CSV table of C-alpha atoms and ligand atoms in Angstrom, one decimal:
chain,number,residue,atom,x,y,z
T,502,MET,CA,33.7,41.6,53.8
T,503,ASP,CA,37.1,39.8,53.8
T,504,MET,CA,37.1,39.1,57.8
T,505,ASP,CA,38.2,35.9,59.6
T,506,TRP,CA,34.8,36.0,61.5
T,507,GLY,CA,35.5,33.0,63.6
T,508,SER,CA,38.6,34.6,65.4
T,509,ILE,CA,37.3,37.9,66.2
T,510,GLY,CA,36.8,38.7,69.8
T,511,PHE,CA,34.6,41.4,71.7
T,512,SER,CA,36.3,44.5,70.5
T,513,TYR,CA,35.7,47.5,68.5
T,514,ASN,CA,36.0,47.5,64.8
T,515,LYS,CA,35.4,50.7,63.1
T,516,THR,CA,32.6,50.4,60.3
T,517,GLU,CA,31.7,53.0,57.7
T,518,TRP,CA,28.5,54.8,59.0
T,519,ARG,CA,27.0,55.9,62.3
T,520,TYR,CA,23.9,57.9,63.1
T,521,VAL,CA,23.9,61.4,65.0
T,522,SER,CA,21.1,63.4,66.5
T,523,ASN,CA,21.5,66.6,68.4
T,524,TYR,CA,19.2,68.0,71.2
T,525,LYS,CA,19.3,71.8,71.4
T,526,GLN,CA,16.8,74.3,72.8
T,527,GLY,CA,14.2,71.6,73.8
T,528,ALA,CA,13.9,69.8,70.5
T,529,TRP,CA,15.9,66.9,68.7
T,530,ASP,CA,17.1,67.7,65.1
T,531,GLU,CA,16.1,65.6,62.3
T,532,GLY,CA,19.4,63.3,62.5
T,533,GLY,CA,21.0,61.3,60.1
T,534,LEU,CA,23.9,59.0,59.0
T,535,THR,CA,27.5,60.2,59.0
T,536,GLN,CA,31.0,58.8,58.3
T,537,GLU,CA,32.6,61.1,61.0
T,538,ASP,CA,33.6,58.7,63.8
T,539,THR,CA,35.1,61.5,66.2
T,540,ILE,CA,33.3,64.0,68.4
T,541,THR,CA,34.4,67.5,69.2
T,542,LEU,CA,33.1,68.7,72.6
T,543,SER,CA,33.2,71.6,75.1
T,544,GLU,CA,35.9,70.7,77.6
T,545,CYS,CA,33.2,71.3,80.3
T,546,ALA,CA,30.7,69.0,78.6
T,547,GLY,CA,28.1,67.2,81.0
T,548,VAL,CA,29.4,63.9,80.1
T,549,LEU,CA,33.1,64.7,80.8
T,550,GLN,CA,32.5,66.5,84.1
T,551,TYR,CA,29.5,64.5,85.7
T,552,ALA,CA,29.2,61.4,83.6
T,553,GLN,CA,25.8,62.1,82.0
T,554,THR,CA,25.7,59.4,79.6
T,555,ILE,CA,23.6,56.3,78.9
T,556,PHE,CA,23.8,53.5,76.3
T,557,GLU,CA,22.2,50.3,75.1
T,558,GLY,CA,23.6,47.3,73.4
T,559,LEU,CA,21.7,44.9,71.0
T,560,LYS,CA,22.9,42.7,68.1
T,561,ALA,CA,21.8,42.2,64.4
T,562,TYR,CA,22.1,38.5,63.1
T,563,THR,CA,22.2,37.2,59.5
T,564,THR,CA,19.5,34.4,59.4
T,565,ALA,CA,19.7,31.2,57.6
T,566,ASP,CA,17.5,32.5,54.7
T,567,GLY,CA,19.7,35.7,54.4
T,568,ARG,CA,17.7,38.3,56.1
T,569,VAL,CA,19.2,40.6,58.7
T,570,VAL,CA,17.2,40.8,62.1
T,571,THR,CA,17.5,42.3,65.3
T,572,PHE,CA,16.2,40.9,68.6
T,573,ARG,CA,13.4,42.6,70.6
T,574,PRO,CA,14.8,46.3,69.9
T,575,ASP,CA,11.6,47.8,71.2
T,576,LEU,CA,12.8,46.7,74.6
T,577,ASN,CA,16.2,48.4,74.3
T,578,ALA,CA,14.4,51.6,73.3
T,579,ALA,CA,11.9,51.5,76.3
T,580,ARG,CA,15.0,50.8,78.7
T,581,PHE,CA,16.8,53.6,77.0
T,582,SER,CA,14.0,55.9,77.9
T,583,ASP,CA,14.0,54.6,81.5
T,584,SER,CA,17.8,55.5,81.8
T,585,ALA,CA,17.4,58.9,80.2
T,586,LYS,CA,14.6,59.8,82.9
T,587,ARG,CA,16.7,58.7,85.8
T,588,LEU,CA,19.7,60.8,84.6
T,589,GLU,CA,17.5,63.9,83.8
T,590,MET,CA,18.1,63.5,80.1
T,591,PRO,CA,15.7,64.3,77.3
T,592,LEU,CA,13.8,61.2,75.9
T,593,PHE,CA,14.7,60.0,72.4
T,594,PRO,CA,11.6,59.1,70.8
T,595,GLU,CA,11.4,55.2,70.9
T,596,GLU,CA,10.5,54.7,67.2
T,597,ARG,CA,13.3,56.9,66.1
T,598,PHE,CA,15.5,54.8,68.3
T,599,ILE,CA,14.5,51.7,66.2
T,600,GLU,CA,14.7,53.7,62.8
T,601,ALA,CA,18.3,54.9,63.8
T,602,VAL,CA,19.4,51.4,64.6
T,603,GLU,CA,17.8,50.1,61.2
T,604,LYS,CA,19.6,52.8,59.4
T,605,VAL,CA,23.0,52.1,60.8
T,606,VAL,CA,22.7,48.5,60.4
T,607,CYS,CA,21.5,48.9,56.7
T,608,ALA,CA,24.3,51.2,55.9
T,609,ASN,CA,26.9,48.8,57.3
T,610,ARG,CA,25.4,45.6,56.1
T,611,GLN,CA,28.6,44.3,54.6
T,612,TRP,CA,29.9,44.3,58.4
T,613,VAL,CA,26.9,41.8,59.4
T,614,PRO,CA,28.7,38.5,60.0
T,615,PRO,CA,27.4,35.8,57.9
T,616,TYR,CA,25.0,33.2,59.2
T,617,GLY,CA,26.9,30.4,60.8
T,618,SER,CA,30.1,32.4,61.2
T,619,GLY,CA,29.6,32.6,65.2
T,620,ALA,CA,30.2,36.4,65.1
T,621,THR,CA,27.4,39.0,65.1
T,622,MET,CA,26.9,42.7,64.8
T,623,TYR,CA,26.8,44.5,68.1
T,624,ILE,CA,24.9,47.7,68.0
T,625,ARG,CA,25.6,50.6,70.5
T,626,PRO,CA,23.1,53.2,70.8
T,627,TYR,CA,23.9,56.0,73.3
T,628,MET,CA,23.2,59.4,74.5
T,629,PHE,CA,25.3,62.1,76.5
T,630,GLY,CA,25.1,65.6,77.7
T,631,SER,CA,27.2,67.6,75.4
T,632,SER,CA,26.8,71.2,76.6
T,633,ALA,CA,28.8,72.9,79.4
T,634,VAL,CA,27.9,72.5,83.0
T,635,ILE,CA,30.0,73.5,85.8
T,636,GLY,CA,27.5,73.6,88.7
T,637,VAL,CA,26.1,70.2,89.2
T,638,LYS,CA,22.9,70.1,86.9
T,639,PRO,CA,21.8,68.4,83.7
T,640,ALA,CA,23.2,69.7,80.7
T,641,GLU,CA,20.9,71.5,78.1
T,642,GLU,CA,22.2,70.0,75.1
T,643,TYR,CA,22.5,66.3,74.2
T,644,GLN,CA,23.8,64.0,71.7
T,645,PHE,CA,22.3,60.6,70.6
T,646,ARG,CA,24.5,58.5,68.4
T,647,VAL,CA,24.3,54.8,67.1
T,648,PHE,CA,27.4,52.9,66.0
T,649,VAL,CA,27.9,49.1,65.0
T,650,THR,CA,30.8,46.8,65.2
T,651,PRO,CA,31.2,43.2,64.4
T,652,VAL,CA,32.0,41.0,67.4
T,653,GLY,CA,32.9,37.5,68.7
T,654,PRO,CA,32.3,36.0,72.0
T,655,TYR,CA,32.3,38.3,75.1
T,656,PHE,CA,34.6,35.7,77.1
T,657,LYS,CA,37.5,34.2,75.3
T,658,GLY,CA,36.8,30.6,74.7
T,659,GLY,CA,33.2,31.2,73.6
T,660,ILE,CA,31.0,28.9,75.8
T,661,LYS,CA,33.7,27.3,77.9
T,662,PRO,CA,32.9,27.7,81.4
T,663,ILE,CA,34.4,30.4,83.3
T,664,VAL,CA,35.5,31.0,86.9
T,665,ILE,CA,34.2,34.1,88.8
T,666,ARG,CA,34.7,35.4,92.2
T,667,VAL,CA,32.2,37.1,94.8
T,668,SER,CA,33.4,40.7,95.0
T,669,ASP,CA,34.0,42.9,98.1
T,670,PHE,CA,33.1,45.9,95.9
T,671,ASP,CA,29.5,46.9,95.0
T,672,ARG,CA,28.3,47.8,91.6
T,673,ALA,CA,25.2,49.5,92.7
T,674,ALA,CA,23.6,51.2,95.7
T,675,PRO,CA,20.2,50.4,97.1
T,676,HIS,CA,17.8,52.9,95.4
T,677,GLY,CA,20.7,54.0,93.1
T,678,THR,CA,21.3,53.4,89.5
T,679,GLY,CA,21.8,49.7,89.2
T,680,ASP,CA,18.6,49.1,87.2
T,681,ILE,CA,19.6,51.6,84.3
T,682,LYS,CA,22.2,51.3,81.8
T,683,ALA,CA,24.3,54.4,82.7
T,684,GLY,CA,28.1,54.6,82.0
T,685,LEU,CA,28.9,55.6,85.5
T,686,ASN,CA,27.8,51.8,86.7
T,687,TYR,CA,30.6,50.5,84.5
T,688,ALA,CA,33.2,53.4,85.4
T,689,MET,CA,32.9,52.1,89.0
T,690,SER,CA,33.0,48.4,88.1
T,691,LEU,CA,36.4,48.8,86.5
T,692,HIS,CA,38.6,48.5,89.7
T,693,ALA,CA,36.7,45.5,90.7
T,694,LEU,CA,37.0,43.9,87.2
T,695,ILE,CA,40.7,44.6,87.0
T,696,THR,CA,41.6,43.2,90.4
T,697,ALA,CA,39.5,40.2,89.6
T,698,HIS,CA,41.2,39.6,86.4
T,699,ASN,CA,44.6,40.2,88.2
T,700,GLU,CA,43.7,37.1,90.5
T,701,GLY,CA,42.6,34.9,87.7
T,702,PHE,CA,38.9,35.4,87.6
T,703,SER,CA,36.9,36.3,84.5
T,704,GLU,CA,34.1,38.3,86.4
T,705,ASN,CA,32.7,39.4,89.7
T,706,MET,CA,29.5,38.2,91.4
T,707,TYR,CA,28.3,41.2,93.0
T,708,LEU,CA,26.0,40.9,96.0
T,709,ASP,CA,23.1,43.1,97.1
T,710,PRO,CA,24.8,46.1,98.6
T,711,ALA,CA,22.4,46.5,101.5
T,712,THR,CA,22.9,42.9,103.3
T,713,ARG,CA,25.8,41.4,101.2
T,714,THR,CA,23.8,38.0,101.6
T,715,LYS,CA,22.1,37.9,98.1
T,716,VAL,CA,23.3,37.4,94.5
T,717,GLU,CA,22.8,40.4,92.2
T,718,GLU,CA,24.7,40.1,88.8
T,719,THR,CA,27.9,40.6,87.4
T,720,GLY,CA,29.6,43.7,85.7
T,721,GLY,CA,27.8,43.1,82.5
T,722,ALA,CA,25.2,40.2,82.6
T,723,ASN,CA,22.5,38.8,84.8
T,724,PHE,CA,22.7,35.4,86.5
T,725,ILE,CA,20.6,32.4,85.8
T,726,PHE,CA,20.8,29.2,87.9
T,727,ILE,CA,19.6,25.6,87.4
T,728,LYS,CA,18.6,23.7,90.4
T,729,LYS,CA,19.2,20.1,90.7
T,730,ASP,CA,15.4,19.5,89.8
T,731,GLY,CA,15.7,21.6,86.5
T,732,THR,CA,13.9,24.5,87.9
T,733,LEU,CA,15.4,27.8,86.4
T,734,VAL,CA,16.2,30.6,89.3
T,735,THR,CA,17.1,34.0,88.6
T,736,PRO,CA,17.6,36.7,91.2
T,737,LYS,CA,15.2,39.6,91.8
T,738,SER,CA,16.3,42.9,92.9
T,739,GLY,CA,15.8,46.6,92.3
T,740,SER,CA,19.6,47.1,91.8
T,741,ILE,CA,20.2,44.8,88.8
T,742,LEU,CA,19.7,45.8,85.2
T,743,PRO,CA,16.7,44.3,83.9
T,744,SER,CA,18.4,42.1,81.1
T,745,ILE,CA,16.3,41.6,77.9
T,746,THR,CA,18.0,38.2,77.4
T,747,ARG,CA,17.3,37.1,80.7
T,748,ARG,CA,13.6,38.0,80.4
T,749,SER,CA,13.5,36.3,77.0
T,750,ILE,CA,15.3,33.2,78.4
T,751,CYS,CA,12.7,33.0,81.4
T,752,TYR,CA,10.0,33.2,78.8
T,753,VAL,CA,11.6,30.2,76.7
T,754,ALA,CA,12.1,28.2,79.7
T,755,GLU,CA,8.5,28.5,80.8
T,756,HIS,CA,6.4,28.5,77.7
T,757,ILE,CA,8.7,26.6,75.2
T,758,LEU,CA,10.6,24.2,77.1
T,759,GLY,CA,7.9,23.8,79.9
T,760,MET,CA,10.5,24.5,82.7
T,761,LYS,CA,9.6,25.8,86.2
T,762,VAL,CA,10.9,29.4,86.5
T,763,GLU,CA,11.5,31.1,89.8
T,764,HIS,CA,12.4,35.0,89.7
T,765,ARG,CA,13.1,35.7,93.5
T,766,GLU,CA,15.8,36.5,95.9
T,767,VAL,CA,18.9,34.2,95.7
T,768,PHE,CA,20.9,33.9,98.6
T,769,LEU,CA,24.7,33.3,98.7
T,770,GLU,CA,24.5,30.3,100.9
T,771,GLU,CA,22.2,28.6,98.1
T,772,LEU,CA,24.9,28.5,95.7
T,773,PRO,CA,26.3,25.1,96.5
T,774,ASP,CA,22.6,23.7,95.7
T,775,PHE,CA,22.7,24.5,92.1
T,776,ALA,CA,23.5,22.2,89.3
T,777,GLU,CA,24.2,25.0,86.5
T,778,CYS,CA,25.0,28.7,86.7
T,779,GLY,CA,25.3,31.0,83.7
T,780,LEU,CA,25.7,34.6,82.8
T,781,CYS,CA,23.1,36.1,80.3
T,782,GLY,CA,23.2,39.2,78.3
T,783,THR,CA,23.3,40.4,74.6
T,784,ALA,CA,27.1,40.4,75.0
T,785,ALA,CA,27.4,37.2,77.2
T,786,VAL,CA,24.5,35.4,75.4
T,787,ILE,CA,24.6,32.5,77.9
T,788,SER,CA,28.1,32.1,79.2
T,789,PRO,CA,28.5,29.0,81.7
T,790,VAL,CA,30.1,29.4,85.1
T,791,GLY,CA,32.2,26.4,86.2
T,792,LYS,CA,33.3,27.7,89.6
T,793,ILE,CA,32.5,30.5,92.0
T,794,ASN,CA,35.2,31.6,94.4
T,795,ASP,CA,33.7,33.0,97.8
T,796,HIS,CA,36.7,34.3,99.6
T,797,GLY,CA,38.9,31.3,99.0
T,798,LYS,CA,36.0,28.8,99.4
T,799,GLU,CA,35.6,27.3,96.0
T,800,ILE,CA,32.1,26.3,94.9
T,801,SER,CA,32.4,24.0,91.8
T,802,LEU,CA,29.0,23.7,89.8
T,803,PRO,CA,28.4,19.9,89.1
T,804,SER,CA,28.2,21.0,85.4
T,805,GLY,CA,32.1,21.2,85.7
T,806,MET,CA,34.7,23.2,83.8
T,807,GLU,CA,34.8,21.5,80.2
T,808,ASN,CA,31.5,22.0,78.9
T,809,ILE,CA,28.1,24.1,79.3
T,810,GLY,CA,25.6,22.0,81.4
T,811,PRO,CA,22.7,20.3,79.7
T,812,VAL,CA,19.9,22.6,80.7
T,813,LEU,CA,21.8,25.8,80.0
T,814,LYS,CA,22.7,24.2,76.5
T,815,GLU,CA,19.1,23.6,75.7
T,816,LEU,CA,18.3,27.1,76.6
T,817,TYR,CA,21.3,28.5,74.7
T,818,ASP,CA,20.3,26.5,71.5
T,819,THR,CA,16.6,27.5,71.8
T,820,LEU,CA,17.5,31.3,72.4
T,821,THR,CA,20.1,31.4,69.6
T,822,GLY,CA,17.8,29.4,67.4
T,823,ILE,CA,15.3,32.1,67.7
T,824,GLN,CA,17.8,34.8,67.3
T,825,LEU,CA,19.1,33.3,64.0
T,826,GLY,CA,15.8,32.5,62.6
T,827,LYS,CA,16.0,28.6,62.9
T,828,LEU,CA,13.2,28.3,65.2
T,829,GLU,CA,9.8,30.2,65.5
T,830,ALA,CA,9.9,33.4,67.5
T,831,PRO,CA,7.3,34.4,69.9
T,832,GLU,CA,5.4,37.3,68.4
T,833,GLY,CA,7.2,40.6,68.0
T,834,TRP,CA,10.7,39.2,69.0
T,835,ILE,CA,12.5,39.2,65.7
T,836,HIS,CA,12.6,42.8,63.9
T,837,GLU,CA,13.8,42.6,60.2
T,838,ILE,CA,16.0,45.3,59.1
T,839,PRO,CA,14.9,46.8,55.7
T,840,LEU,CA,17.9,46.5,53.4
T,841,ASP,CA,17.1,48.8,50.5
I,1158,PLP,N1,23.4,43.4,83.2
I,1158,PLP,C1,24.4,44.2,83.0
I,1158,PLP,C2,25.0,45.2,84.0
I,1158,PLP,C3,24.5,44.7,81.6
I,1158,PLP,O1,25.3,45.7,81.3
I,1158,PLP,C4,24.0,44.0,80.8
I,1158,PLP,C5,24.2,44.3,79.3
I,1158,PLP,O2,23.3,44.8,78.6
I,1158,PLP,C6,23.1,43.0,81.0
I,1158,PLP,C7,23.0,42.7,82.5
I,1158,PLP,C8,22.3,42.2,80.0
I,1158,PLP,O3,21.2,42.8,79.5
I,1158,PLP,P1,20.6,42.5,78.1
I,1158,PLP,O4,20.3,41.0,78.1
I,1158,PLP,O5,19.4,43.4,78.0
I,1158,PLP,O6,21.7,42.7,77.2
I,1159,COI,C1,25.7,44.2,76.6
I,1159,COI,O1,25.5,42.9,76.9
I,1159,COI,O2,25.0,44.7,75.5
I,1159,COI,C2,26.4,45.1,77.4
I,1159,COI,O3,26.1,46.1,77.4
I,1159,COI,C3,27.2,44.5,78.4
I,1159,COI,C4,28.7,45.2,78.2
I,1159,COI,C5,29.4,45.0,79.4
I,1159,COI,C6,29.4,45.0,77.1
């Protein structure tokens, strides 16, 4: 594929093949690959009227020895089931989820960026209510799809530190849908995101919606903080998305790098005590934060605005080393895509 991989951003580039399966009368059809990238729907489809839609995000990587792999897709499949249950959608069998991912990556393998290019293939599985509903209730028919698109860094500048602000908007309600990957969580973050961008910030730090004293996450990534003594701290809350990247980083920190890890409530007033701050997720990987603006009060992380801090750098190198097959992975983390 003749692409300037080093200069692509996080945007949609259409590839040839995608996977589609339809749910009707209580059962999923056989499903399969198609080149059709548009969808025709009832004007009254559940997804269009009441936002009944969920999604996942994972990546495919080319390893140094030329294999194509994904990272812990079983956890994406499991989280997809959790999201489906919460929105009263049918479950898509988890082994079929992984098979669909394999098929779409394999069919578009010329779009998987080469090893060392800095780009990766982003994989987007999703499901939505496709039949008509006008009274508020779950749809009776659903469509499951997977497409892929090559992507570069989520934030412009790659791993250059960003500036974020504490938001006055909430992304989730207590006992709401913050812990699942539903499109509605992202729709309601758009106004907060655009106002943050207009004021010069890359992202929002959302607080716990009940007391507004604790750190939750951003619109698309979990937080990790490094204390001055080197301990990794990550917020615990029922309304943040359980990031697979964050869970993997905590494992790497504790079991590979021998760091102390604390998964607990993190108070806004603790922010000045941290040495480093990063956003982590499939899209964000680990994106360092240089400054956090809390209503005009600037909290500058000691790691500064020039480079990622030393501890996050080590975590970044270890995580991406595992994902790219340079470092040995814990059992079951690397899923090779069969390329027939
Ligand atoms: N938090 C939110 C709100 C997200 O959308 C994402 C992206 O998936 C994450 C965190 C990171 O999760 P993961 O590491 O599983 O990609
Ligand atoms: C991901 O990291 O996969 C996400 O879904 C985040 C999204 C905001 C791009």
